[in-house]
PDB file of C-alpha atoms and ligand atoms in Angstrom:
ATOM      1  CA  UNK M1432      52.716  99.813 -23.628  1.00 97.00           C
ATOM      2  CA  UNK M1433      49.658  98.378 -24.395  1.00 98.00           C
ATOM      3  CA  UNK M1434      48.511  96.395 -27.230  1.00 98.00           C
ATOM      4  CA  UNK M1435      45.629  95.148 -28.710  1.00 98.00           C
ATOM      5  CA  UNK M1436      45.414  91.764 -30.895  1.00 99.00           C
ATOM      6  CA  UNK M1437      42.766  91.597 -33.633  1.00 99.00           C
ATOM      7  CA  UNK M1438      41.947  88.186 -34.098  1.00 98.00           C
ATOM      8  CA  UNK M1439      41.110  87.077 -37.810  1.00 98.00           C
ATOM      9  CA  UNK M1440      42.108  83.499 -38.112  1.00 98.00           C
ATOM     10  CA  UNK M1441      38.938  82.082 -37.858  1.00 98.00           C
ATOM     11  CA  UNK M1442      37.135  80.667 -41.304  1.00 97.00           C
ATOM     12  CA  UNK M1443      33.748  81.308 -40.411  1.00 95.00           C
ATOM     13  CA  UNK M1444      31.966  77.614 -40.741  1.00 97.00           C
ATOM     14  CA  UNK M1445      28.756  79.248 -38.939  1.00 97.00           C
ATOM     15  CA  UNK M1446      28.828  81.894 -42.053  1.00 97.00           C
ATOM     16  CA  UNK M1447      29.333  79.470 -44.159  1.00 96.00           C
ATOM     17  CA  UNK M1448      31.047  81.508 -47.222  1.00 96.00           C
ATOM     18  CA  UNK M1449      33.935  80.668 -49.138  1.00 96.00           C
ATOM     19  CA  UNK M1450      36.114  83.869 -47.945  1.00 97.00           C
ATOM     20  CA  UNK M1451      36.234  83.806 -44.183  1.00 97.00           C
ATOM     21  CA  UNK M1452      33.503  86.582 -42.138  1.00 97.00           C
ATOM     22  CA  UNK M1453      35.787  89.577 -41.259  1.00 98.00           C
ATOM     23  CA  UNK M1454      37.338  89.861 -44.918  1.00 98.00           C
ATOM     24  CA  UNK M1455      33.467  90.038 -46.225  1.00 96.00           C
ATOM     25  CA  UNK M1456      32.237  93.648 -47.142  1.00 94.00           C
ATOM     26  CA  UNK M1457      30.092  95.428 -44.746  1.00 92.00           C
ATOM     27  CA  UNK M1458      29.420  99.349 -44.775  1.00 90.00           C
ATOM     28  CA  UNK M1459      31.838  99.482 -48.009  1.00 92.00           C
ATOM     29  CA  UNK M1460      34.795  97.990 -46.484  1.00 96.00           C
ATOM     30  CA  UNK M1461      36.233  94.522 -45.364  1.00 97.00           C
ATOM     31  CA  UNK M1462      34.507  93.986 -41.872  1.00 97.00           C
ATOM     32  CA  UNK M1463      37.579  93.449 -40.057  1.00 98.00           C
ATOM     33  CA  UNK M1464      38.520  97.228 -40.855  1.00 98.00           C
ATOM     34  CA  UNK M1465      35.745  97.767 -38.291  1.00 98.00           C
ATOM     35  CA  UNK M1466      37.264  96.826 -35.277  1.00 98.00           C
ATOM     36  CA  UNK M1467      40.842  98.060 -36.893  1.00 98.00           C
ATOM     37  CA  UNK M1468      39.773 101.453 -37.069  1.00 98.00           C
ATOM     38  CA  UNK M1469      38.584 101.899 -33.500  1.00 98.00           C
ATOM     39  CA  UNK M1470      41.319 100.052 -32.053  1.00 98.00           C
ATOM     40  CA  UNK M1471      44.229 102.336 -34.352  1.00 98.00           C
ATOM     41  CA  UNK M1472      42.465 105.249 -32.996  1.00 98.00           C
ATOM     42  CA  UNK M1473      42.398 104.696 -28.981  1.00 98.00           C
ATOM     43  CA  UNK M1474      44.441 106.892 -26.899  1.00 98.00           C
ATOM     44  CA  UNK M1475      44.389 103.576 -24.873  1.00 98.00           C
ATOM     45  CA  UNK M1476      46.503 101.135 -27.696  1.00 98.00           C
ATOM     46  CA  UNK M1477      50.140 101.939 -28.303  1.00 98.00           C
ATOM     47  CA  UNK M1478      50.355  98.799 -31.134  1.00 98.00           C
ATOM     48  CA  UNK M1479      48.286  96.234 -33.112  1.00 98.00           C
ATOM     49  CA  UNK M1480      48.803  92.961 -33.376  1.00 98.00           C
ATOM     50  CA  UNK M1481      46.767  91.275 -36.553  1.00 98.00           C
ATOM     51  CA  UNK M1482      46.462  87.630 -36.571  1.00 98.00           C
ATOM     52  CA  UNK M1483      44.948  86.079 -39.746  1.00 98.00           C
ATOM     53  CA  UNK M1484      45.564  82.691 -41.525  1.00 98.00           C
ATOM     54  CA  UNK M1485      48.953  82.400 -43.387  1.00 97.00           C
ATOM     55  CA  UNK M1486      47.476  82.929 -46.812  1.00 97.00           C
ATOM     56  CA  UNK M1487      45.510  85.997 -45.785  1.00 98.00           C
ATOM     57  CA  UNK M1488      49.053  87.332 -44.436  1.00 98.00           C
ATOM     58  CA  UNK M1489      50.121  88.879 -47.790  1.00 98.00           C
ATOM     59  CA  UNK M1490      46.024  90.531 -48.875  1.00 98.00           C
ATOM     60  CA  UNK M1491      45.637  91.912 -44.995  1.00 98.00           C
ATOM     61  CA  UNK M1492      49.281  93.989 -45.665  1.00 98.00           C
ATOM     62  CA  UNK M1493      48.358  95.169 -48.500  1.00 98.00           C
ATOM     63  CA  UNK M1494      44.383  95.575 -48.972  1.00 98.00           C
ATOM     64  CA  UNK M1495      44.042  96.047 -45.055  1.00 98.00           C
ATOM     65  CA  UNK M1496      46.306  97.600 -43.396  1.00 98.00           C
ATOM     66  CA  UNK M1497      48.171  99.241 -45.904  1.00 98.00           C
ATOM     67  CA  UNK M1498      45.378 100.464 -48.424  1.00 98.00           C
ATOM     68  CA  UNK M1499      43.588 102.194 -45.011  1.00 98.00           C
ATOM     69  CA  UNK M1500      46.393 102.879 -43.353  1.00 98.00           C
ATOM     70  CA  UNK M1501      45.876 101.219 -40.312  1.00 98.00           C
ATOM     71  CA  UNK M1502      49.391 103.389 -38.763  1.00 98.00           C
ATOM     72  CA  UNK M1503      49.234 101.085 -34.805  1.00 98.00           C
ATOM     73  CA  UNK M1504      49.785  97.616 -36.989  1.00 98.00           C
ATOM     74  CA  UNK M1505      53.161  96.603 -36.304  1.00 96.00           C
ATOM     75  CA  UNK M1506      52.596  93.235 -37.540  1.00 98.00           C
ATOM     76  CA  UNK M1507      50.960  90.535 -39.085  1.00 98.00           C
ATOM     77  CA  UNK M1508      51.607  86.759 -37.321  1.00 98.00           C
ATOM     78  CA  UNK M1509      49.997  83.838 -38.516  1.00 98.00           C
ATOM     79  CA  UNK M1510      47.056  82.609 -36.228  1.00 98.00           C
ATOM     80  CA  UNK M1511      46.510  78.951 -35.402  1.00 97.00           C
ATOM     81  CA  UNK M1512      43.482  75.499 -35.288  1.00 96.00           C
ATOM     82  CA  UNK M1513      42.009  77.426 -32.451  1.00 96.00           C
ATOM     83  CA  UNK M1514      41.156  81.073 -31.036  1.00 97.00           C
ATOM     84  CA  UNK M1515      43.820  79.850 -28.247  1.00 97.00           C
ATOM     85  CA  UNK M1516      46.239  79.208 -30.529  1.00 97.00           C
ATOM     86  CA  UNK M1517      45.759  82.044 -32.593  1.00 98.00           C
ATOM     87  CA  UNK M1518      46.102  84.306 -29.742  1.00 98.00           C
ATOM     88  CA  UNK M1519      48.746  82.570 -28.071  1.00 98.00           C
ATOM     89  CA  UNK M1520      50.841  83.254 -31.303  1.00 98.00           C
ATOM     90  CA  UNK M1521      50.234  87.255 -30.907  1.00 98.00           C
ATOM     91  CA  UNK M1522      51.455  86.975 -27.723  1.00 98.00           C
ATOM     92  CA  UNK M1523      54.787  85.660 -28.749  1.00 98.00           C
ATOM     93  CA  UNK M1524      54.395  88.507 -31.366  1.00 98.00           C
ATOM     94  CA  UNK M1525      54.572  91.450 -28.352  1.00 98.00           C
ATOM     95  CA  UNK M1526      57.086  90.733 -25.980  1.00 98.00           C
ATOM     96  CA  UNK M1527      57.052  94.005 -24.439  1.00 97.00           C
ATOM     97  CA  UNK M1528      53.884  94.639 -24.030  1.00 98.00           C
ATOM     98  CA  UNK M1529      52.637  95.018 -20.741  1.00 98.00           C
ATOM     99  CA  UNK M1530      48.972  95.037 -21.490  1.00 98.00           C
ATOM    100  CA  UNK M1531      47.563  93.711 -24.086  1.00 98.00           C
ATOM    101  CA  UNK M1532      43.251  93.647 -25.408  1.00 98.00           C
ATOM    102  CA  UNK M1533      42.157  90.830 -27.514  1.00 98.00           C
ATOM    103  CA  UNK M1534      39.280  91.500 -29.887  1.00 98.00           C
ATOM    104  CA  UNK M1535      37.618  89.237 -32.489  1.00 98.00           C
ATOM    105  CA  UNK M1536      37.635  90.942 -35.496  1.00 98.00           C
ATOM    106  CA  UNK M1537      33.678  89.589 -35.399  1.00 97.00           C
ATOM    107  CA  UNK M1538      32.321  92.455 -33.406  1.00 98.00           C
ATOM    108  CA  UNK M1539      32.439  95.197 -34.949  1.00 97.00           C
ATOM    109  CA  UNK M1540      30.607  97.870 -32.376  1.00 97.00           C
ATOM    110  CA  UNK M1541      33.082  97.898 -29.877  1.00 98.00           C
ATOM    111  CA  UNK M1542      34.061 101.881 -29.048  1.00 98.00           C
ATOM    112  CA  UNK M1543      36.208 103.930 -27.743  1.00 98.00           C
ATOM    113  CA  UNK M1544      34.417 103.723 -24.533  1.00 98.00           C
ATOM    114  CA  UNK M1545      34.506  99.943 -24.020  1.00 98.00           C
ATOM    115  CA  UNK M1546      38.470  99.625 -25.101  1.00 98.00           C
ATOM    116  CA  UNK M1547      39.006 102.266 -22.253  1.00 98.00           C
ATOM    117  CA  UNK M1548      36.649 100.612 -19.549  1.00 98.00           C
ATOM    118  CA  UNK M1549      39.216  96.721 -20.370  1.00 98.00           C
ATOM    119  CA  UNK M1550      42.305  98.694 -20.447  1.00 98.00           C
ATOM    120  CA  UNK M1551      40.999 100.144 -16.651  1.00 98.00           C
ATOM    121  CA  UNK M1552      39.915  97.573 -15.277  1.00 98.00           C
ATOM    122  CA  UNK M1553      43.345  95.761 -16.259  1.00 98.00           C
ATOM    123  CA  UNK M1554      45.618  97.604 -14.972  1.00 98.00           C
ATOM    124  CA  UNK M1555      43.355  97.784 -11.783  1.00 98.00           C
ATOM    125  CA  UNK M1556      42.613  93.821 -11.398  1.00 98.00           C
ATOM    126  CA  UNK M1557      45.368  92.497 -13.853  1.00 98.00           C
ATOM    127  CA  UNK M1558      42.485  91.002 -15.915  1.00 98.00           C
ATOM    128  CA  UNK M1559      38.971  91.747 -17.447  1.00 98.00           C
ATOM    129  CA  UNK M1560      36.671  90.859 -19.826  1.00 98.00           C
ATOM    130  CA  UNK M1561      33.491  93.208 -21.260  1.00 98.00           C
ATOM    131  CA  UNK M1562      30.389  91.846 -21.177  1.00 98.00           C
ATOM    132  CA  UNK M1563      26.399  92.128 -20.653  1.00 98.00           C
ATOM    133  CA  UNK M1564      24.065  91.482 -17.677  1.00 97.00           C
ATOM    134  CA  UNK M1565      22.138  88.802 -19.481  1.00 97.00           C
ATOM    135  CA  UNK M1566      18.425  89.855 -20.513  1.00 96.00           C
ATOM    136  CA  UNK M1567      17.489  86.750 -20.560  1.00 96.00           C
ATOM    137  CA  UNK M1568      16.577  84.199 -18.174  1.00 96.00           C
ATOM    138  CA  UNK M1569      19.973  81.137 -18.771  1.00 96.00           C
ATOM    139  CA  UNK M1570      19.333  77.403 -18.736  1.00 97.00           C
ATOM    140  CA  UNK M1571      21.870  74.746 -17.765  1.00 97.00           C
ATOM    141  CA  UNK M1572      20.556  72.127 -20.042  1.00 98.00           C
ATOM    142  CA  UNK M1573      21.957  68.226 -18.421  1.00 98.00           C
ATOM    143  CA  UNK M1574      23.070  65.726 -21.692  1.00 98.00           C
ATOM    144  CA  UNK M1575      19.055  65.317 -23.052  1.00 98.00           C
ATOM    145  CA  UNK M1576      18.475  68.585 -23.141  1.00 98.00           C
ATOM    146  CA  UNK M1577      16.713  69.065 -20.068  1.00 98.00           C
ATOM    147  CA  UNK M1578      16.680  71.698 -17.462  1.00 98.00           C
ATOM    148  CA  UNK M1579      19.379  71.124 -15.016  1.00 98.00           C
ATOM    149  CA  UNK M1580      19.331  74.223 -13.344  1.00 98.00           C
ATOM    150  CA  UNK M1581      18.755  78.091 -14.163  1.00 98.00           C
ATOM    151  CA  UNK M1582      21.426  80.058 -12.187  1.00 97.00           C
ATOM    152  CA  UNK M1583      20.390  83.873 -10.727  1.00 95.00           C
ATOM    153  CA  UNK M1584      19.562  85.637 -13.120  1.00 94.00           C
ATOM    154  CA  UNK M1585      21.193  89.206 -11.441  1.00 90.00           C
ATOM    155  CA  UNK M1586      24.420  87.125 -11.424  1.00 95.00           C
ATOM    156  CA  UNK M1587      24.504  86.042 -15.719  1.00 97.00           C
ATOM    157  CA  UNK M1588      26.482  87.716 -17.887  1.00 98.00           C
ATOM    158  CA  UNK M1589      27.218  87.400 -21.578  1.00 97.00           C
ATOM    159  CA  UNK M1590      31.003  88.033 -21.713  1.00 98.00           C
ATOM    160  CA  UNK M1591      32.014  90.047 -25.481  1.00 98.00           C
ATOM    161  CA  UNK M1592      35.806  91.157 -26.380  1.00 98.00           C
ATOM    162  CA  UNK M1593      37.932  93.317 -25.530  1.00 98.00           C
ATOM    163  CA  UNK M1594      39.538  91.190 -22.979  1.00 98.00           C
ATOM    164  CA  UNK M1595      42.145  92.511 -21.326  1.00 98.00           C
ATOM    165  CA  UNK M1596      45.429  91.401 -19.595  1.00 98.00           C
ATOM    166  CA  UNK M1597      48.324  91.812 -17.617  1.00 98.00           C
ATOM    167  CA  UNK M1598      50.548  90.172 -20.371  1.00 98.00           C
ATOM    168  CA  UNK M1599      52.529  88.167 -18.228  1.00 98.00           C
ATOM    169  CA  UNK M1600      49.388  87.264 -16.152  1.00 98.00           C
ATOM    170  CA  UNK M1601      48.113  85.969 -19.281  1.00 98.00           C
ATOM    171  CA  UNK M1602      51.350  84.720 -20.658  1.00 98.00           C
ATOM    172  CA  UNK M1603      51.599  82.522 -17.384  1.00 98.00           C
ATOM    173  CA  UNK M1604      48.169  81.294 -17.231  1.00 98.00           C
ATOM    174  CA  UNK M1605      48.718  79.959 -20.624  1.00 98.00           C
ATOM    175  CA  UNK M1606      51.442  78.253 -19.584  1.00 98.00           C
ATOM    176  CA  UNK M1607      50.169  76.391 -17.136  1.00 98.00           C
ATOM    177  CA  UNK M1608      47.220  75.302 -18.852  1.00 97.00           C
ATOM    178  CA  UNK M1609      48.954  74.315 -21.814  1.00 97.00           C
ATOM    179  CA  UNK M1610      51.739  72.004 -19.145  1.00 97.00           C
ATOM    180  CA  UNK M1611      47.769  70.196 -17.781  1.00 96.00           C
ATOM    181  CA  UNK M1612      46.733  70.036 -20.723  1.00 96.00           C
ATOM    182  CA  UNK M1613      43.556  71.889 -20.107  1.00 95.00           C
ATOM    183  CA  UNK M1614      43.275  74.000 -22.821  1.00 96.00           C
ATOM    184  CA  UNK M1615      40.526  71.495 -24.920  1.00 93.00           C
ATOM    185  CA  UNK M1616      36.987  73.416 -24.683  1.00 91.00           C
ATOM    186  CA  UNK M1617      38.637  76.984 -24.244  1.00 96.00           C
ATOM    187  CA  UNK M1618      36.507  79.786 -25.557  1.00 94.00           C
ATOM    188  CA  UNK M1619      37.843  83.124 -24.138  1.00 95.00           C
ATOM    189  CA  UNK M1620      41.008  84.223 -22.587  1.00 97.00           C
ATOM    190  CA  UNK M1621      38.787  85.114 -19.344  1.00 98.00           C
ATOM    191  CA  UNK M1622      38.255  81.344 -19.123  1.00 97.00           C
ATOM    192  CA  UNK M1623      42.143  80.543 -19.603  1.00 98.00           C
ATOM    193  CA  UNK M1624      43.217  83.384 -16.286  1.00 98.00           C
ATOM    194  CA  UNK M1625      40.096  81.721 -14.477  1.00 98.00           C
ATOM    195  CA  UNK M1626      41.448  78.060 -14.642  1.00 97.00           C
ATOM    196  CA  UNK M1627      44.741  79.060 -13.828  1.00 97.00           C
ATOM    197  CA  UNK M1628      43.629  80.149 -10.419  1.00 97.00           C
ATOM    198  CA  UNK M1629      46.078  83.443 -11.278  1.00 98.00           C
ATOM    199  CA  UNK M1630      43.767  85.984 -10.865  1.00 98.00           C
ATOM    200  CA  UNK M1631      40.178  86.896 -10.537  1.00 98.00           C
ATOM    201  CA  UNK M1632      39.230  87.879 -14.264  1.00 98.00           C
ATOM    202  CA  UNK M1633      36.519  91.992 -12.928  1.00 98.00           C
ATOM    203  CA  UNK M1634      33.732  92.012 -15.486  1.00 98.00           C
ATOM    204  CA  UNK M1635      33.121  95.241 -17.585  1.00 98.00           C
ATOM    205  CA  UNK M1636      30.473  97.070 -19.427  1.00 97.00           C
ATOM    206  CA  UNK M1637      30.563  96.334 -23.123  1.00 98.00           C
ATOM    207  CA  UNK M1638      27.368  97.237 -24.285  1.00 98.00           C
ATOM    208  CA  UNK M1639      24.259  95.898 -25.775  1.00 97.00           C
ATOM    209  CA  UNK M1640      25.437  96.755 -29.112  1.00 97.00           C
ATOM    210  CA  UNK M1641      28.524  94.952 -29.245  1.00 98.00           C
ATOM    211  CA  UNK M1642      27.420  91.558 -31.192  1.00 97.00           C
ATOM    212  CA  UNK M1643      29.394  89.738 -32.960  1.00 97.00           C
ATOM    213  CA  UNK M1644      28.610  88.356 -36.321  1.00 97.00           C
ATOM    214  CA  UNK M1645      28.155  84.541 -36.679  1.00 97.00           C
ATOM    215  CA  UNK M1646      25.773  83.844 -38.931  1.00 97.00           C
ATOM    216  CA  UNK M1647      24.567  85.566 -42.033  1.00 95.00           C
ATOM    217  CA  UNK M1648      21.373  86.369 -40.828  1.00 95.00           C
ATOM    218  CA  UNK M1649      23.344  88.971 -38.690  1.00 94.00           C
ATOM    219  CA  UNK M1650      24.684  90.033 -41.561  1.00 90.00           C
ATOM    220  CA  UNK M1651      22.121  90.973 -42.868  1.00 89.00           C
ATOM    221  CA  UNK M1652      20.527  92.308 -39.367  1.00 89.00           C
ATOM    222  CA  UNK M1653      23.338  94.323 -38.811  1.00 83.00           C
ATOM    223  CA  UNK M1654      24.149  95.913 -41.942  1.00 78.00           C
TER     224      UNK M1654
HETATM  225  N1  CTP Z2098      39.741  83.111 -34.134  1.00 90.63           N
HETATM  226  C1  CTP Z2098      40.621  82.987 -34.574  1.00 90.63           C
HETATM  227  N2  CTP Z2098      41.970  81.887 -34.691  1.00 90.63           N
HETATM  228  C2  CTP Z2098      40.748  80.925 -34.435  1.00 90.63           C
HETATM  229  C3  CTP Z2098      39.334  80.696 -34.399  1.00 90.63           C
HETATM  230  C4  CTP Z2098      38.912  81.678 -34.580  1.00 90.63           C
HETATM  231  O1  CTP Z2098      41.578  84.517 -35.117  1.00 90.63           O
HETATM  232  N3  CTP Z2098      41.338  79.679 -35.479  1.00 90.63           N
HETATM  233  C5  CTP Z2098      38.685  84.572 -34.446  1.00 90.63           C
HETATM  234  C6  CTP Z2098      37.864  84.560 -35.606  1.00 90.63           C
HETATM  235  O2  CTP Z2098      38.667  85.177 -36.312  1.00 90.63           O
HETATM  236  C7  CTP Z2098      37.000  85.523 -34.897  1.00 90.63           C
HETATM  237  C8  CTP Z2098      37.150  85.772 -33.345  1.00 90.63           C
HETATM  238  O3  CTP Z2098      37.782  84.795 -33.103  1.00 90.63           O
HETATM  239  O4  CTP Z2098      37.100  86.851 -35.338  1.00 90.63           O
HETATM  240  C9  CTP Z2098      36.061  84.736 -33.043  1.00 90.63           C
HETATM  241  O5  CTP Z2098      35.905  83.408 -33.447  1.00 90.63           O
HETATM  242  P1  CTP Z2098      34.529  82.703 -34.628  1.00 90.63           P
HETATM  243  O6  CTP Z2098      33.336  84.076 -34.751  1.00 90.63           O
HETATM  244  O7  CTP Z2098      33.783  81.344 -33.676  1.00 90.63           O
HETATM  245  O8  CTP Z2098      34.468  82.844 -35.137  1.00 90.63           O
HETATM  246  P2  CTP Z2098      35.096  81.594 -36.440  1.00 90.63           P
HETATM  247  O9  CTP Z2098      35.963  80.796 -35.760  1.00 90.63           O
HETATM  248  O10 CTP Z2098      36.323  82.662 -37.966  1.00 90.63           O
HETATM  249  O11 CTP Z2098      33.840  80.888 -37.030  1.00 90.63           O
HETATM  250  P3  CTP Z2098      33.340  79.964 -36.920  1.00 90.63           P
HETATM  251  O12 CTP Z2098      32.862  78.983 -35.100  1.00 90.63           O
HETATM  252  O13 CTP Z2098      31.890  79.703 -37.336  1.00 90.63           O
HETATM  253  O14 CTP Z2098      33.435  78.310 -38.022  1.00 90.63           O
HETATM  254 MG1   MG Z2099      35.381  79.637 -33.711  1.00 90.63          MG
END
């Protein structure tokens, strides 16, 4: 049993619109529909948990899941303050899942192939994140924006979603970090597993197109 978790509980502060970016029109439908539709069609995915903020739950039920008939959406749950709070609420809503694939609704260019690669790697390694080798040289900056170090470029990946995990593993890793007070600064789910030391996270190929829509320029450029 594999559950897709679609995260749509953010506020979209950097987009700067009143409506959160995941509900802005994108190719004639609210943006969140793009990822929901790929997950709904994917043979790897048995059901879907959609996470949104409290005030958008009714809207999502009627205007997203109902209107566009996303038949695999089993439940819609309220998200939390941080992304990891939203993920935690979703994990509690799918107790029977063996594997979970967590995906940002702000990444509309996910494909069935990417979902398959992530799901297959999670079944072999327990934890997987999709990403791509960096085309740019990356530098780590010090406090005053001087270059402190330069990691070898061939080892640098930029990370995307979906990220796929054995659910029991991800639940244990979350519980461990919450107990130790190590959640602050967590920006993705792979980081939770890495910090816990419970498993190694396999990096698998996403695509250079699988970008996140963050700012108004992104939306304009990619529409
Ligand atoms: N997300 C979420 N719950 C949160 C924060 C983020 O479900 N508390 C989701 C967003 O809806 C988005 C994804 O996580 O699909 C990636 O987050 P990001 O791109 O940072 O979106 P926002 O947090 O909404 O945007 P911003 O950081 O600009 O406010
Ligand atoms: Mg954010």
